[in-house]
Coordinates of N, CA and C in Angstrom, one line a residue:
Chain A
X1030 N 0.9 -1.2 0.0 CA 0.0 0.0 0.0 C 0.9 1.2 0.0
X1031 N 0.3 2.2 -1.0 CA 1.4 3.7 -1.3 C 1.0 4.2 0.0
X1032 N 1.5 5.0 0.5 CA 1.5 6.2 1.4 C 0.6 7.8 0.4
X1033 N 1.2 7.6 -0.4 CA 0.5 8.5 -1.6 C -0.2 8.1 -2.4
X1034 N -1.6 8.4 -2.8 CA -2.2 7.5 -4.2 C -2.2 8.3 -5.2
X1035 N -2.2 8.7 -6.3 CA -2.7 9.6 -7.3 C -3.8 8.9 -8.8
X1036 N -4.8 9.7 -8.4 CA -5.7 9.1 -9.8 C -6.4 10.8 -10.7
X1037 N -6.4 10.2 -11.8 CA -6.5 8.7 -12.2 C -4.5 8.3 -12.7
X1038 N -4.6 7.4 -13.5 CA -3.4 6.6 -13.2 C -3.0 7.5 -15.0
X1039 N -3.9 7.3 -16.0 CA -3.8 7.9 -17.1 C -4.6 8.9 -17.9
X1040 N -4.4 9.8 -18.3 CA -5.1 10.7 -18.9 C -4.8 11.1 -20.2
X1041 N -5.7 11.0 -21.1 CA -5.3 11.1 -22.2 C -6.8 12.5 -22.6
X1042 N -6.1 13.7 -22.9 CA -7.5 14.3 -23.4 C -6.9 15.5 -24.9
X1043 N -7.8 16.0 -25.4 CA -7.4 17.2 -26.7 C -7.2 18.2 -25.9
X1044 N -6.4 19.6 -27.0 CA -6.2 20.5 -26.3 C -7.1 21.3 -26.0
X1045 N -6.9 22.2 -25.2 CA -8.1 23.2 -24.7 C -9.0 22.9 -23.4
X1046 N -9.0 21.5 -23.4 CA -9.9 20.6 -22.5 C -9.3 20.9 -21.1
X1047 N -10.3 20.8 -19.9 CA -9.6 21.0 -18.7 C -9.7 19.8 -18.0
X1048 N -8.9 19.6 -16.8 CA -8.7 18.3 -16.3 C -8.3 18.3 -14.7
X1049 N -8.4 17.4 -14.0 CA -8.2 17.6 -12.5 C -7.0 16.6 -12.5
X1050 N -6.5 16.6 -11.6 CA -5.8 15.2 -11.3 C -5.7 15.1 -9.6
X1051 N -5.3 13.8 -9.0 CA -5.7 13.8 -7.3 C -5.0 13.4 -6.8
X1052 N -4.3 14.0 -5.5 CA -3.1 13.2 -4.3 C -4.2 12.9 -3.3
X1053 N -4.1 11.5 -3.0 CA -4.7 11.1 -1.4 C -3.8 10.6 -0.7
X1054 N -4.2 10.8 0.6 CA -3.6 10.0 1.5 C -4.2 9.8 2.5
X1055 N -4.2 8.8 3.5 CA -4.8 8.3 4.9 C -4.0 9.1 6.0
X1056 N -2.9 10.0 5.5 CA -2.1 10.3 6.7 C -2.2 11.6 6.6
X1057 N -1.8 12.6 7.6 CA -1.5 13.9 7.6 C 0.0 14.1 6.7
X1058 N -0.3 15.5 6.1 CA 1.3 15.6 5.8 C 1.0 17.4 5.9
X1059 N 2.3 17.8 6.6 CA 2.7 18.9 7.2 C 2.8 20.3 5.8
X1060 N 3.5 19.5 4.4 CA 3.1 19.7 3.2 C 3.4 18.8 2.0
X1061 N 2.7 19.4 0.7 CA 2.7 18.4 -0.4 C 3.2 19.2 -1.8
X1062 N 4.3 18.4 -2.3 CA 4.5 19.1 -3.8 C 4.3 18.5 -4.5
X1063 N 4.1 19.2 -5.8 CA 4.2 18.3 -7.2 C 5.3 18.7 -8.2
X1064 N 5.2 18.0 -8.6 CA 6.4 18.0 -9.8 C 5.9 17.3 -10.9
X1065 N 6.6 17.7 -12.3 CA 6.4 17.4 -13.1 C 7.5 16.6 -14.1
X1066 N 7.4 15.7 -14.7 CA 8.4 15.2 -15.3 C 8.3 15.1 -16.9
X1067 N 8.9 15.0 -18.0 CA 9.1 15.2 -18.9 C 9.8 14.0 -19.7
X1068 N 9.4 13.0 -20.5 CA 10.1 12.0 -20.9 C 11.8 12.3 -21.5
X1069 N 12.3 11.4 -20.7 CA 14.2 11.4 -20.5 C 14.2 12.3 -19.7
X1070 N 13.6 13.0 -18.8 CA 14.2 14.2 -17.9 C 13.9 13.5 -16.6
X1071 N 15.0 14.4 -15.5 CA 13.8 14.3 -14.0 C 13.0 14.8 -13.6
X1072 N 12.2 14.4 -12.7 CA 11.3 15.5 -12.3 C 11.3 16.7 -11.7
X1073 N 10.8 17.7 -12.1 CA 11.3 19.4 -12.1 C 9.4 19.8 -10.9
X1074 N 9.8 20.5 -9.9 CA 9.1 21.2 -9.0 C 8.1 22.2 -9.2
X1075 N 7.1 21.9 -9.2 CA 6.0 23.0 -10.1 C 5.3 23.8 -8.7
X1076 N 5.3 23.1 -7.6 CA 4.7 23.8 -6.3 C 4.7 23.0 -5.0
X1077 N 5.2 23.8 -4.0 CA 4.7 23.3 -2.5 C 3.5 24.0 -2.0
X1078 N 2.6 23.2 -1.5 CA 1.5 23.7 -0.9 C 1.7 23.4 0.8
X1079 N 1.7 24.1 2.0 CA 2.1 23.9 3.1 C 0.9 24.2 4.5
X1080 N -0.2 24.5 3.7 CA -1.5 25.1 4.6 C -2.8 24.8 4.3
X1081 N -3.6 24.1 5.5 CA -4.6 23.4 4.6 C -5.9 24.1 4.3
X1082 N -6.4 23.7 2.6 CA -6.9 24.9 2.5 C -6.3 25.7 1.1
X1083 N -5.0 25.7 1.5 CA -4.4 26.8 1.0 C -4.9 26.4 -1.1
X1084 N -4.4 27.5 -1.9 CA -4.5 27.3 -3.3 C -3.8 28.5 -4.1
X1085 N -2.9 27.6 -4.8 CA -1.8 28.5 -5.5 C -2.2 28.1 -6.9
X1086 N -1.8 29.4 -7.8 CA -2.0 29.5 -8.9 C -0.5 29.3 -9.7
X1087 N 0.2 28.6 -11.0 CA 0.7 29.0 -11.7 C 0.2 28.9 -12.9
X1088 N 0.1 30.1 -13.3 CA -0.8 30.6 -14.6 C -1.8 29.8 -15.1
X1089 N -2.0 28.6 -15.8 CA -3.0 27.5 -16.2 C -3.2 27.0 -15.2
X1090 N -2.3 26.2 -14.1 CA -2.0 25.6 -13.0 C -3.0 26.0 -11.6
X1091 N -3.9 25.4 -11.3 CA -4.3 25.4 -9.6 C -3.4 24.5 -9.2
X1092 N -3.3 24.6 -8.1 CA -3.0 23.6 -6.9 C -3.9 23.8 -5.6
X1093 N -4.6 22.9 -5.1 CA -5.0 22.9 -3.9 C -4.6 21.9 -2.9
X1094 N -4.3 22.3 -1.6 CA -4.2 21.5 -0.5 C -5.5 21.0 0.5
X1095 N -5.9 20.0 0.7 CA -6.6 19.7 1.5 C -6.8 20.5 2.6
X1096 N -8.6 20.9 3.2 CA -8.2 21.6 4.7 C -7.6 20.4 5.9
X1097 N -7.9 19.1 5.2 CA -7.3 18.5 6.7 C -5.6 17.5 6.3
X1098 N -5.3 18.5 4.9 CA -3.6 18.0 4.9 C -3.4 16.7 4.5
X1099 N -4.6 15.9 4.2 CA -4.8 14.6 3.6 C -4.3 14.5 1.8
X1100 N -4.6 15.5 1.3 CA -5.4 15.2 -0.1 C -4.8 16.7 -0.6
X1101 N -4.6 16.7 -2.1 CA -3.9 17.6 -2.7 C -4.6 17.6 -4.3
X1102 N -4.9 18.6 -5.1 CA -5.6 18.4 -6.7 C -4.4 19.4 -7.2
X1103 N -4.4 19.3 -8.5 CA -3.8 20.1 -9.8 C -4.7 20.0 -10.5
X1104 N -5.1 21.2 -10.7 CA -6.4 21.7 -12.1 C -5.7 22.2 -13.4
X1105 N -5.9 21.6 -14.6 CA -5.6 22.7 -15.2 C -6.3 23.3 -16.6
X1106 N -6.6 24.2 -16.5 CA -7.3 25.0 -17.6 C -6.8 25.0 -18.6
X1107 N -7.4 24.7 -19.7 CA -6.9 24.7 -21.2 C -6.0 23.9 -21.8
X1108 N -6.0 22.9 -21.2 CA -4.7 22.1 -21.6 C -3.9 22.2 -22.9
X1109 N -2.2 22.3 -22.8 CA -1.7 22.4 -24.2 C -0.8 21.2 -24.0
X1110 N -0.4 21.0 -25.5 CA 0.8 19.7 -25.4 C 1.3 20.1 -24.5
X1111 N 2.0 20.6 -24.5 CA 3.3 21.3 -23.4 C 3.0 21.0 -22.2
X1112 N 2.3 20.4 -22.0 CA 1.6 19.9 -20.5 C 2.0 18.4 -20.1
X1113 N 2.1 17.7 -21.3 CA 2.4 16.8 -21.4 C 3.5 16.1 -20.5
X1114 N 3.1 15.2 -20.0 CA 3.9 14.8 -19.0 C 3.8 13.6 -17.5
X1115 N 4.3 13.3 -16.7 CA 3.9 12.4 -15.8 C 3.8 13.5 -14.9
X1116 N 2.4 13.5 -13.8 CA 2.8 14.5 -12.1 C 2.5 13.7 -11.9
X1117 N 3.9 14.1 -10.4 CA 3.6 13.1 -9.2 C 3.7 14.3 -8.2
X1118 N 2.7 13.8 -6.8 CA 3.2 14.6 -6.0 C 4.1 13.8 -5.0
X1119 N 4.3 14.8 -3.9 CA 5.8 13.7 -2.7 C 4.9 14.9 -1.7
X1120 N 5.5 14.1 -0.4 CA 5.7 14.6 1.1 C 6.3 14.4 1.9
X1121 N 7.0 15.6 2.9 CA 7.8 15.2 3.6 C 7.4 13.6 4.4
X1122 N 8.7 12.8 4.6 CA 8.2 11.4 5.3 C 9.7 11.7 6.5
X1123 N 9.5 11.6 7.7 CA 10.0 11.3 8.1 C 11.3 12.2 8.5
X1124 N 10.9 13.4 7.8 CA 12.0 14.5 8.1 C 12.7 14.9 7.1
X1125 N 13.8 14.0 7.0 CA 15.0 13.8 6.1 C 14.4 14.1 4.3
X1126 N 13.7 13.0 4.2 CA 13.3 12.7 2.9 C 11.6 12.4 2.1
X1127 N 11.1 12.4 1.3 CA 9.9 12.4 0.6 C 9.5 11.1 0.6
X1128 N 8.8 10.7 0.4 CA 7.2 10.1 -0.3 C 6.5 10.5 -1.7
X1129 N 6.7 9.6 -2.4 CA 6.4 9.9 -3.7 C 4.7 9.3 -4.1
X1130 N 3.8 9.5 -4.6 CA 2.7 9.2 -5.4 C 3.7 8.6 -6.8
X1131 N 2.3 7.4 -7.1 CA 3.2 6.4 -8.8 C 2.7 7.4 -9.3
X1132 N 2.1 8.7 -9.3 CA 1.7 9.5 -10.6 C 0.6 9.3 -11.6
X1133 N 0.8 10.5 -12.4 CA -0.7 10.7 -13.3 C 0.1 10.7 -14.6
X1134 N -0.1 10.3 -15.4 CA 0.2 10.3 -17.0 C -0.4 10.5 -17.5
X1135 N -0.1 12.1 -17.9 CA -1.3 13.4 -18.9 C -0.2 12.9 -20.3
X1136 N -1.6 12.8 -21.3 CA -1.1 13.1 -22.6 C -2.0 14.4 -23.1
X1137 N -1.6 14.9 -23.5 CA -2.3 16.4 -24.5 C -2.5 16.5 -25.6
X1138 N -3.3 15.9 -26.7 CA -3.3 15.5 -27.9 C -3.3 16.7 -28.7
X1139 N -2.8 17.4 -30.1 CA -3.0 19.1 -30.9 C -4.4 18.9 -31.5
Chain B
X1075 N 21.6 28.1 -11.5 CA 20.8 27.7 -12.0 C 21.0 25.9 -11.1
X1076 N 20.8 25.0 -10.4 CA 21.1 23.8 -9.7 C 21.2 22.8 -10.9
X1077 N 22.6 22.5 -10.9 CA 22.9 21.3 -12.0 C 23.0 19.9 -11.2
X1078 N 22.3 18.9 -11.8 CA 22.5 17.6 -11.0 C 23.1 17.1 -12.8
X1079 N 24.3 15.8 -12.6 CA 24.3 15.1 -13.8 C 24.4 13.5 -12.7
X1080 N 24.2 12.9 -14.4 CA 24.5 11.5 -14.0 C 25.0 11.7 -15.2
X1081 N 26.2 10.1 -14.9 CA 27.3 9.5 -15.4 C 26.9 9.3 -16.9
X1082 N 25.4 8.4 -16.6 CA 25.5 8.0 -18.0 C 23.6 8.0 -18.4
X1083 N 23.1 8.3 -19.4 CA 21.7 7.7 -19.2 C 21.3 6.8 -19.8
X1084 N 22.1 5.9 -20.6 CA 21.4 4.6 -21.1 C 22.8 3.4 -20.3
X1085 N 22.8 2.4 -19.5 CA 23.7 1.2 -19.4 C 23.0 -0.1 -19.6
X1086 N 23.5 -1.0 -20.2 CA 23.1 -2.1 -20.0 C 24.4 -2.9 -19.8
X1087 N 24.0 -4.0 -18.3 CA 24.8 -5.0 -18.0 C 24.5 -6.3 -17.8
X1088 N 25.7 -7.1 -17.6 CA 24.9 -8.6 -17.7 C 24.9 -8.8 -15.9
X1089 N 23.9 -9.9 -15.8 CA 23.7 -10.6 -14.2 C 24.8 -10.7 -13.7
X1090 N 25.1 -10.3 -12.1 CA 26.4 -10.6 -11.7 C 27.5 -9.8 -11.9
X1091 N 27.5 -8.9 -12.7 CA 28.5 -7.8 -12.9 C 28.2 -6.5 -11.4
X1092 N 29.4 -6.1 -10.9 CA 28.9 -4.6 -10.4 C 28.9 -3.5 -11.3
X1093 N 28.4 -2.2 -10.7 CA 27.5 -1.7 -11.2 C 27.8 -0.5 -10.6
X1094 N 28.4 1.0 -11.5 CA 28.7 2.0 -10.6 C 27.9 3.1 -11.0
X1095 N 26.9 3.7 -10.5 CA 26.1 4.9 -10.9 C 26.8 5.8 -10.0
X1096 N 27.3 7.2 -11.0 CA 27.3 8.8 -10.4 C 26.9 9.4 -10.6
X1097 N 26.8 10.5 -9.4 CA 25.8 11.8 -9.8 C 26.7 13.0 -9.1
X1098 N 26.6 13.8 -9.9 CA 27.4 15.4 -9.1 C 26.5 16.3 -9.2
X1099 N 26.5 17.0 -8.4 CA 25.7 18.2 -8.6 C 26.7 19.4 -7.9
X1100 N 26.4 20.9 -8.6 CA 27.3 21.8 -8.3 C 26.8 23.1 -7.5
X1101 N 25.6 22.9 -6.3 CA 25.3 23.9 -5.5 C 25.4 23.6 -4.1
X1102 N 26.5 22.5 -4.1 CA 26.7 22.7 -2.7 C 25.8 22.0 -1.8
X1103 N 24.9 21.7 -2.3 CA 23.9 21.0 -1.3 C 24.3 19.5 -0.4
X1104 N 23.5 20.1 0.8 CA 24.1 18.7 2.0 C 23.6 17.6 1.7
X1105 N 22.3 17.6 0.9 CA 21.3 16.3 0.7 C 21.3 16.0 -0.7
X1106 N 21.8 15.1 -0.4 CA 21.5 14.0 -1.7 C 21.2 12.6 -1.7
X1107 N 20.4 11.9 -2.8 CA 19.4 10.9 -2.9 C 19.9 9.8 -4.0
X1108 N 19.7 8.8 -4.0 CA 18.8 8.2 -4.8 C 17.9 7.3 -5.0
X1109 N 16.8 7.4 -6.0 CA 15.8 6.7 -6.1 C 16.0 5.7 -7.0
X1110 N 15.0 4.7 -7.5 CA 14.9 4.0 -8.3 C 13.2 4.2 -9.0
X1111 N 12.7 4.6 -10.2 CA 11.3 4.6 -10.5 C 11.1 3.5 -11.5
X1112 N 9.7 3.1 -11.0 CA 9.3 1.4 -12.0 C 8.1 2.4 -12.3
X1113 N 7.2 1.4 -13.4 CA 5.8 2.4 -13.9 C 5.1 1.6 -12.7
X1114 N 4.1 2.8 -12.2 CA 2.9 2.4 -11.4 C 3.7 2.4 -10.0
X1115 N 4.6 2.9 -10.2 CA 5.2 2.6 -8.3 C 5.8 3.8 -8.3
X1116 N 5.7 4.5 -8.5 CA 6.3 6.0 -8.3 C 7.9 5.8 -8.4
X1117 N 8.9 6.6 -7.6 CA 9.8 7.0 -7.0 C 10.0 5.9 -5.6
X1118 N 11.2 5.5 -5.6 CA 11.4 5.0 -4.4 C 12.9 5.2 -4.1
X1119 N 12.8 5.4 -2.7 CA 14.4 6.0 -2.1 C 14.9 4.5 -1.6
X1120 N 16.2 4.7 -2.3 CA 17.0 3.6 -2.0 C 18.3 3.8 -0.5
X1121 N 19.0 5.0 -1.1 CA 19.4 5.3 0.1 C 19.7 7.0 -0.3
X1122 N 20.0 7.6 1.2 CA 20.1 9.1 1.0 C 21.5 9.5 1.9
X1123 N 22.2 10.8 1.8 CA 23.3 10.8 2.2 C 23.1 12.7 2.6
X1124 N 22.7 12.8 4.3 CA 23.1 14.2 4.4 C 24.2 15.2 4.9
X1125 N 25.1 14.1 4.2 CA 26.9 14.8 4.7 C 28.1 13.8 3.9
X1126 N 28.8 14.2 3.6 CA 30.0 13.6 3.3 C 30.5 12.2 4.4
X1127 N 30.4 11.2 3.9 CA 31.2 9.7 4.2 C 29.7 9.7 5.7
X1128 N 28.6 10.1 5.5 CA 27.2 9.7 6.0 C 26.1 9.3 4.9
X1129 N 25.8 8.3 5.5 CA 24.4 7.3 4.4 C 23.2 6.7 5.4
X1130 N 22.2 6.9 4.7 CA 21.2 6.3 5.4 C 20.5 5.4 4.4
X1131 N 19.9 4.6 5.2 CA 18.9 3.6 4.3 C 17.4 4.2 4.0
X1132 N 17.3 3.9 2.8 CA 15.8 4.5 2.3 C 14.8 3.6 2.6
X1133 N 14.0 3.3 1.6 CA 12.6 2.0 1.4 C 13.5 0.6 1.7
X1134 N 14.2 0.9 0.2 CA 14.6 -0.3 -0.8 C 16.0 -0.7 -0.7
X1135 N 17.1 -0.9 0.5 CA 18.4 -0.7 0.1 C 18.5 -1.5 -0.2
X1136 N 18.7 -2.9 -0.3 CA 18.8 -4.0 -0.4 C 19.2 -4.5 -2.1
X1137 N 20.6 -4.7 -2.2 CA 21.2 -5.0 -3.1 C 22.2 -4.2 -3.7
X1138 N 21.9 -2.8 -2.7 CA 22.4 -1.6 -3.0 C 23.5 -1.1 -2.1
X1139 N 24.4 -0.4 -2.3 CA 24.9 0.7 -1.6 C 25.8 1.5 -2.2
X1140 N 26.2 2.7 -1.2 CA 26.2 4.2 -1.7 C 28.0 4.6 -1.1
X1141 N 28.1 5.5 -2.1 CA 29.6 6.3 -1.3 C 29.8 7.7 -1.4
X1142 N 29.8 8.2 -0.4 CA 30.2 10.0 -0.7 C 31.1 10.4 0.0
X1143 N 32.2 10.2 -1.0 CA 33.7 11.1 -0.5 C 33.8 11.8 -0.3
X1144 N 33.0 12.5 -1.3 CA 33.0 14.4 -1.9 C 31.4 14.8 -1.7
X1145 N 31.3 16.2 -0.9 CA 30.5 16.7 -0.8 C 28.9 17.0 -2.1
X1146 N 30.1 16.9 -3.6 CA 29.3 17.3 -4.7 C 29.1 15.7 -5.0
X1147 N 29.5 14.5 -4.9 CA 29.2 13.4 -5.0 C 28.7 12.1 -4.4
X1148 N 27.8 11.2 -5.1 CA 27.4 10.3 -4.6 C 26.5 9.2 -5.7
X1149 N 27.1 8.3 -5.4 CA 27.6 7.0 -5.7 C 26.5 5.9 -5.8
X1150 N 26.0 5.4 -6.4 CA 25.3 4.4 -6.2 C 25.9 2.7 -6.6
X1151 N 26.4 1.7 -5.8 CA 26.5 0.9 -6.4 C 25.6 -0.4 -6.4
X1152 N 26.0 -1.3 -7.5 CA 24.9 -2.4 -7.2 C 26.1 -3.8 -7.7
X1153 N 26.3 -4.5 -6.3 CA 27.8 -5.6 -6.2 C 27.4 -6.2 -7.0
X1154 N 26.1 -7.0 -7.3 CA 26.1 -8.2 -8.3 C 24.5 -8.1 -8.7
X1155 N 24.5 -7.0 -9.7 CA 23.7 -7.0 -10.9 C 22.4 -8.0 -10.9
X1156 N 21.6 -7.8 -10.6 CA 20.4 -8.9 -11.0 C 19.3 -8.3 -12.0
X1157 N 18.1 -9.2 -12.9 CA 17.7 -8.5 -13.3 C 16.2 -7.8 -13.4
X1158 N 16.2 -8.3 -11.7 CA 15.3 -7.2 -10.9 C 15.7 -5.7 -10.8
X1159 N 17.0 -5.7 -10.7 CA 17.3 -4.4 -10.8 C 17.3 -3.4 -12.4
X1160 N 16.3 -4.0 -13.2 CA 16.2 -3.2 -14.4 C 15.2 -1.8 -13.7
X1161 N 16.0 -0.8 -14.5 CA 15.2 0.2 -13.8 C 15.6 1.4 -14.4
X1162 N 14.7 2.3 -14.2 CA 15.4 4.2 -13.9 C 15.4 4.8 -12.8
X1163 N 17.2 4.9 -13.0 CA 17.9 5.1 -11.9 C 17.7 6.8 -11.5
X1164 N 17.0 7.4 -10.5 CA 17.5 9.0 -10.3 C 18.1 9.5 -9.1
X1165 N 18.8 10.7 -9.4 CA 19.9 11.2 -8.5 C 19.1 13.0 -8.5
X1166 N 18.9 13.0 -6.7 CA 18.8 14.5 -6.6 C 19.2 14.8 -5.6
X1167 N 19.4 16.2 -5.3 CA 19.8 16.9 -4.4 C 18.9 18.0 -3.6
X1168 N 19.1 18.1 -2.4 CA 18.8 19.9 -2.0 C 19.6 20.4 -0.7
X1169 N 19.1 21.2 -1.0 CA 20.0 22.1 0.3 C 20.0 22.0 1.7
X1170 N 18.9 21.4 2.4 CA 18.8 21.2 3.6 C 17.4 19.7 3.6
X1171 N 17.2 19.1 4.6 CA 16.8 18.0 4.8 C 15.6 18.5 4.9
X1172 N 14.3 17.7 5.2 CA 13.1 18.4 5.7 C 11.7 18.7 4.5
X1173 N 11.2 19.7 4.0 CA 10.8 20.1 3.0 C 11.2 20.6 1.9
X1174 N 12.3 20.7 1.3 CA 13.6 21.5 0.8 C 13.0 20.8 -0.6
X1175 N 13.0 21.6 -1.5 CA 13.0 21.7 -3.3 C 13.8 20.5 -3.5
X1176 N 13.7 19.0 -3.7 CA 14.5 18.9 -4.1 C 15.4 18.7 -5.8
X1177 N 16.2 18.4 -6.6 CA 16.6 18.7 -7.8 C 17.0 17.7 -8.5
X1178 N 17.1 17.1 -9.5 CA 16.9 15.8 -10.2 C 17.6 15.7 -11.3
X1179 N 18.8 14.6 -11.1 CA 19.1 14.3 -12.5 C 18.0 14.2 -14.1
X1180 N 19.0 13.6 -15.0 CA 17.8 13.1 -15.9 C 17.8 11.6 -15.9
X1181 N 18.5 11.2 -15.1 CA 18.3 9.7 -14.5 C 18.9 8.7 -15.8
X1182 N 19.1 7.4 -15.1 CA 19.9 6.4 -15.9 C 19.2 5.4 -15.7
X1183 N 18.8 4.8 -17.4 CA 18.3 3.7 -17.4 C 18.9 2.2 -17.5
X1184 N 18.6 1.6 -16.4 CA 19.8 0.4 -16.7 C 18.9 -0.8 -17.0
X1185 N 19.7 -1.5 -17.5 CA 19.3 -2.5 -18.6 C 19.7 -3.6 -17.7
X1186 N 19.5 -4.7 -17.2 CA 20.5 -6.1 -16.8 C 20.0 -7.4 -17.0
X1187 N 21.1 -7.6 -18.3 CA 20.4 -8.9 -19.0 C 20.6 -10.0 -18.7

């Protein structure tokens, strides 16, 4: 059993279309990022959310945090290829180091 | 701009061979990682290292272990190659332990036939 779930597991939609994606978890976490990855790359940091409740915008991009620090969404409006990509989110575990979600696999069709 | 590299991004080896993954990165950071990612399992920490000639155990050490001489370096090795360990390999860093950004090679995919 993940510590982090993310669904759905695949997303395949055209451009323009908008789409959610979802972090759960059964545990509290203090906060939660996501990142995005890019086929042959690593995964690059798109947002920490740290307050529950809270909701950050990058430009197309929501992020919301759970008010009870459970659960985490990425919205995004108008989807373009360029979106394309695996997100995963992570949370601190244990101090030191993260917890990763297996991720959502957006494809963005032209 | 935080540069992580690895050594190599494509290897393929046979069963039973060891196995040396590097990764450098050039800001100085105390924390550095690595993971291993399969599809449908995310990221998993194998082992992490928050200081020079200190390692800790992740999820997954098992088959694995790590060496950091150098503060910009850290090491992944794997003594005898199996080919459970087919995978992509990633190396990141950050600046302090805790919540900290962390930064990511473009990872190495190893092959073990």
């Amino acid at each position: 059993t993940q510590l982090l779930e993310q669904s759905p597991q695949f997303l395949s939609i055209q451009e323009g279309e908008n789409l959610t994606v979802y972090c759960n978890s059964s545990s509290v976490f203090s906060s939660l990022q996501w990142y995005r990855q890019e086929p042959g790359e690593g995964p690059v940091l798109l947002v920490t959310v740290v307050t529950g409740g809270e909701v950050k915008k990058l430009k197309r991009l929501t992020f919301q945090f759970g008010d009870a620090r459970k659960d985490s969404s990425l919205h995004i409006t108008a989807a373009q290829p360029g979106d394309t990509g695996l997100y995963l989110c992570a949370g601190p575990h244990y101090g030191q180091n993260f917890v990763f979600g297996p991720g959502t696999r957006l494809s963005v069709l032209p | 701009d935080v540069k992580v590299t690895q050594s190599s991004r494509y290897l393929v080896k046979r069963t039973g061979e060891k196995v040396f993954l590097e990764c450098v990165q050039d800001m100085d950071h105390e924390n550095m990682f690595w993971y291993r990612q399969d599809p449908g399992l995310g990221l998993r920490l194998i082992y992490f290292s928050y200081d020079v000639k200190m390692k800790e155990k992740g999820d997954i050490p098992e088959g694995y272990s790590v060496s950091r001489e150098k503060k910009e370096r850290f090491s992944l090795i794997l003594e005898s190659a199996s080919t459970n360990q087919t995978s992509m390999y990633l190396c990141a860093s950050s600046l302090w332990a805790g919540e900290d950004t962390q930064y990511f090679g473009p990872g190495t995919r190893l092959t073990v036939l």
